PDB file of C-alpha atoms in Angstrom:
ATOM      1  CA  MET A1438      17.004   9.476  21.225  1.00 71.00           C
ATOM      2  CA  ALA A1439      15.504   9.059  17.776  1.00 89.00           C
ATOM      3  CA  SER A1440      12.179   9.303  16.013  1.00 90.00           C
ATOM      4  CA  ARG A1441      10.353   6.660  14.043  1.00 88.00           C
ATOM      5  CA  ILE A1442       7.551   6.794  11.526  1.00 90.00           C
ATOM      6  CA  SER A1443       4.212   6.201  13.243  1.00 93.00           C
ATOM      7  CA  GLU A1444       1.772   7.206  10.481  1.00 94.00           C
ATOM      8  CA  LEU A1445       1.846   7.774   6.757  1.00 95.00           C
ATOM      9  CA  ILE A1446      -0.769  10.159   5.359  1.00 95.00           C
ATOM     10  CA  ILE A1447      -2.063   9.412   1.871  1.00 94.00           C
ATOM     11  CA  PRO A1448      -4.342  11.977   0.219  1.00 94.00           C
ATOM     12  CA  CYS A1449      -6.935  10.229  -1.932  1.00 95.00           C
ATOM     13  CA  GLN A1450     -10.325  10.700  -3.510  1.00 95.00           C
ATOM     14  CA  ASP A1451     -11.963   7.615  -1.943  1.00 96.00           C
ATOM     15  CA  PRO A1452     -10.502   6.872   1.511  1.00 98.00           C
ATOM     16  CA  ASN A1453     -12.840   3.940   2.194  1.00 98.00           C
ATOM     17  CA  ARG A1454     -11.964   2.199  -1.069  1.00 97.00           C
ATOM     18  CA  LEU A1455      -8.215   2.618  -0.602  1.00 97.00           C
ATOM     19  CA  ALA A1456      -8.427   1.614   3.059  1.00 98.00           C
ATOM     20  CA  ALA A1457     -10.245  -1.590   2.075  1.00 98.00           C
ATOM     21  CA  PHE A1458      -7.665  -2.343  -0.640  1.00 98.00           C
ATOM     22  CA  TRP A1459      -4.660  -1.786   1.613  1.00 98.00           C
ATOM     23  CA  CYS A1460      -6.265  -3.695   4.509  1.00 98.00           C
ATOM     24  CA  GLU A1461      -6.425  -6.716   2.198  1.00 97.00           C
ATOM     25  CA  VAL A1462      -2.890  -6.209   0.876  1.00 97.00           C
ATOM     26  CA  LEU A1463      -1.287  -5.791   4.312  1.00 96.00           C
ATOM     27  CA  ASP A1464      -3.706  -7.778   6.520  1.00 96.00           C
ATOM     28  CA  PHE A1465      -4.471  -4.541   8.389  1.00 97.00           C
ATOM     29  CA  VAL A1466      -7.736  -3.462   9.997  1.00 98.00           C
ATOM     30  CA  VAL A1467      -9.567  -0.143  10.156  1.00 98.00           C
ATOM     31  CA  LEU A1468      -8.492   1.562  13.388  1.00 97.00           C
ATOM     32  CA  ASP A1469     -10.379   4.846  13.150  1.00 97.00           C
ATOM     33  CA  THR A1470     -12.633   6.921  10.925  1.00 97.00           C
ATOM     34  CA  GLU A1471     -12.669  10.685  11.365  1.00 96.00           C
ATOM     35  CA  ASP A1472     -15.510  13.152  10.798  1.00 97.00           C
ATOM     36  CA  ASP A1473     -13.641  14.593   7.793  1.00 96.00           C
ATOM     37  CA  GLY A1474     -13.770  11.172   6.089  1.00 97.00           C
ATOM     38  CA  SER A1475     -10.190  10.139   6.871  1.00 98.00           C
ATOM     39  CA  VAL A1476      -9.700   6.429   7.497  1.00 98.00           C
ATOM     40  CA  GLU A1477      -6.790   5.067   9.537  1.00 98.00           C
ATOM     41  CA  ILE A1478      -5.711   1.464   9.071  1.00 98.00           C
ATOM     42  CA  GLY A1479      -3.008  -0.492  10.795  1.00 97.00           C
ATOM     43  CA  PRO A1480      -1.916  -3.774  12.299  1.00 95.00           C
ATOM     44  CA  ARG A1481      -4.363  -5.603  14.504  1.00 93.00           C
ATOM     45  CA  GLU A1482      -2.428  -4.580  17.619  1.00 91.00           C
ATOM     46  CA  GLY A1483      -3.194  -0.942  16.794  1.00 87.00           C
ATOM     47  CA  PHE A1484      -1.283   2.321  16.696  1.00 84.00           C
ATOM     48  CA  GLY A1485       2.245   2.545  18.064  1.00 82.00           C
ATOM     49  CA  GLY A1486       3.579  -0.866  17.073  1.00 82.00           C
ATOM     50  CA  LEU A1487       6.488  -1.678  14.804  1.00 85.00           C
ATOM     51  CA  GLN A1488       4.565  -0.902  11.616  1.00 91.00           C
ATOM     52  CA  PRO A1489       3.257   2.589  10.906  1.00 94.00           C
ATOM     53  CA  THR A1490      -0.453   3.109  10.403  1.00 96.00           C
ATOM     54  CA  LEU A1491      -1.792   4.506   7.126  1.00 97.00           C
ATOM     55  CA  VAL A1492      -4.216   7.419   7.125  1.00 97.00           C
ATOM     56  CA  PHE A1493      -6.208   7.903   3.930  1.00 97.00           C
ATOM     57  CA  SER A1494      -7.199  11.557   3.882  1.00 97.00           C
ATOM     58  CA  PRO A1495      -9.869  12.812   1.475  1.00 97.00           C
ATOM     59  CA  THR A1496      -8.955  15.277  -1.247  1.00 95.00           C
ATOM     60  CA  THR A1497     -10.703  16.438  -4.394  1.00 93.00           C
ATOM     61  CA  GLU A1498      -7.408  16.921  -6.228  1.00 90.00           C
ATOM     62  CA  PRO A1499      -6.561  14.106  -8.645  1.00 85.00           C
ATOM     63  CA  LYS A1500      -3.180  12.394  -8.546  1.00 83.00           C
ATOM     64  CA  THR A1501      -0.878  13.834 -11.182  1.00 83.00           C
ATOM     65  CA  GLY A1502       2.461  12.316 -12.125  1.00 79.00           C
ATOM     66  CA  PRO A1503       4.425   9.611 -10.363  1.00 77.00           C
ATOM     67  CA  LEU A1504       4.667   9.615  -6.591  1.00 77.00           C
ATOM     68  CA  ARG A1505       7.795  10.935  -4.935  1.00 82.00           C
ATOM     69  CA  MET A1506       7.510   8.206  -2.317  1.00 87.00           C
ATOM     70  CA  HIS A1507       6.025   4.742  -2.744  1.00 90.00           C
ATOM     71  CA  PHE A1508       5.543   1.517  -0.834  1.00 92.00           C
ATOM     72  CA  ASP A1509       7.558  -1.638  -1.379  1.00 95.00           C
ATOM     73  CA  VAL A1510       5.741  -4.780  -0.239  1.00 96.00           C
ATOM     74  CA  ASN A1511       6.920  -8.346   0.197  1.00 96.00           C
ATOM     75  CA  ALA A1512       4.880 -11.527   0.399  1.00 96.00           C
ATOM     76  CA  THR A1513       4.929 -13.249   3.776  1.00 94.00           C
ATOM     77  CA  ASP A1514       3.405 -16.647   3.063  1.00 94.00           C
ATOM     78  CA  ARG A1515       3.729 -17.293  -0.688  1.00 95.00           C
ATOM     79  CA  ASP A1516       6.133 -16.682  -3.535  1.00 95.00           C
ATOM     80  CA  GLN A1517       6.228 -13.490  -5.587  1.00 96.00           C
ATOM     81  CA  ASP A1518       4.188 -14.868  -8.510  1.00 96.00           C
ATOM     82  CA  GLU A1519       1.402 -16.069  -6.214  1.00 97.00           C
ATOM     83  CA  GLU A1520       1.376 -12.725  -4.418  1.00 97.00           C
ATOM     84  CA  LEU A1521       1.277 -10.874  -7.744  1.00 97.00           C
ATOM     85  CA  ASP A1522      -1.814 -12.878  -8.727  1.00 97.00           C
ATOM     86  CA  ARG A1523      -3.450 -12.070  -5.372  1.00 97.00           C
ATOM     87  CA  LEU A1524      -2.724  -8.339  -5.644  1.00 98.00           C
ATOM     88  CA  LEU A1525      -4.074  -8.173  -9.191  1.00 98.00           C
ATOM     89  CA  LYS A1526      -7.279  -9.902  -8.054  1.00 98.00           C
ATOM     90  CA  LEU A1527      -7.609  -7.311  -5.255  1.00 97.00           C
ATOM     91  CA  GLY A1528      -7.582  -4.486  -7.810  1.00 97.00           C
ATOM     92  CA  ALA A1529      -3.903  -3.635  -8.313  1.00 98.00           C
ATOM     93  CA  ARG A1530      -2.802  -3.173 -11.886  1.00 97.00           C
ATOM     94  CA  PRO A1531       0.597  -3.149 -13.610  1.00 97.00           C
ATOM     95  CA  ALA A1532       2.217   0.285 -13.799  1.00 95.00           C
ATOM     96  CA  ASP A1533       4.975   1.583 -16.025  1.00 92.00           C
ATOM     97  CA  VAL A1534       7.399   3.983 -14.376  1.00 90.00           C
ATOM     98  CA  GLY A1535      10.201   3.409 -16.861  1.00 89.00           C
ATOM     99  CA  GLN A1536      11.389   0.004 -15.734  1.00 90.00           C
ATOM    100  CA  THR A1537      13.375  -2.117 -18.201  1.00 92.00           C
ATOM    101  CA  GLY A1538      11.633  -5.455 -17.650  1.00 89.00           C
ATOM    102  CA  GLU A1539      14.789  -6.931 -16.148  1.00 93.00           C
ATOM    103  CA  GLU A1540      13.895  -5.918 -12.586  1.00 95.00           C
ATOM    104  CA  SER A1541      13.319  -8.538  -9.897  1.00 95.00           C
ATOM    105  CA  TRP A1542      10.254  -6.608  -8.687  1.00 95.00           C
ATOM    106  CA  HIS A1543       6.847  -5.751 -10.142  1.00 97.00           C
ATOM    107  CA  VAL A1544       5.600  -2.165 -10.311  1.00 96.00           C
ATOM    108  CA  LEU A1545       1.878  -1.944  -9.588  1.00 97.00           C
ATOM    109  CA  ALA A1546      -0.700   0.747  -8.930  1.00 96.00           C
ATOM    110  CA  ASP A1547      -3.445   0.712  -6.318  1.00 97.00           C
ATOM    111  CA  PRO A1548      -7.057   1.564  -7.284  1.00 96.00           C
ATOM    112  CA  GLU A1549      -6.257   5.317  -7.352  1.00 94.00           C
ATOM    113  CA  GLY A1550      -3.055   4.910  -9.359  1.00 93.00           C
ATOM    114  CA  ASN A1551      -0.550   5.157  -6.490  1.00 94.00           C
ATOM    115  CA  GLU A1552       2.516   3.181  -7.508  1.00 95.00           C
ATOM    116  CA  PHE A1553       3.984   0.476  -5.304  1.00 96.00           C
ATOM    117  CA  CYS A1554       6.435  -2.369  -5.853  1.00 97.00           C
ATOM    118  CA  LEU A1555       6.130  -6.047  -5.080  1.00 97.00           C
ATOM    119  CA  LEU A1556       9.619  -7.270  -4.217  1.00 96.00           C
ATOM    120  CA  ARG A1557      10.897 -10.808  -4.728  1.00 94.00           C
ATOM    121  CA  THR A1558      12.045 -11.712  -1.208  1.00 89.00           C
ATOM    122  CA  ARG A1559       9.505 -13.369   1.085  1.00 87.00           C
ATOM    123  CA  LEU A1560       9.474 -11.941   4.611  1.00 86.00           C
ATOM    124  CA  SER A1561       8.472 -13.915   7.665  1.00 77.00           C
TER     125      SER A1561
END
């Protein structure tokens, strides 16, 4: 018997804004909104599928320093350059975490500055 990741909790200052951003990035939908302001997003089939849901939990504490854990995303229906353009139009911005410029991936930040990487390989 083993465990698997079912949810990832992301503290943030504006759960609705980040939920909207990540719904667009991942083609997810809002699954639930809690009384405390938390917003859960996930695949259209809902909680418990192959992909974990993301729960954006409100906090008043600002993000400080680089994240210890980050997302890697891959395009599913376009090449990396086209996906980079799409993500930048959604509100992502380039981020510098010490990369050399020779990497095959792009380091970006979401609207609250959470780093994530856009990898080269297209997934189906």
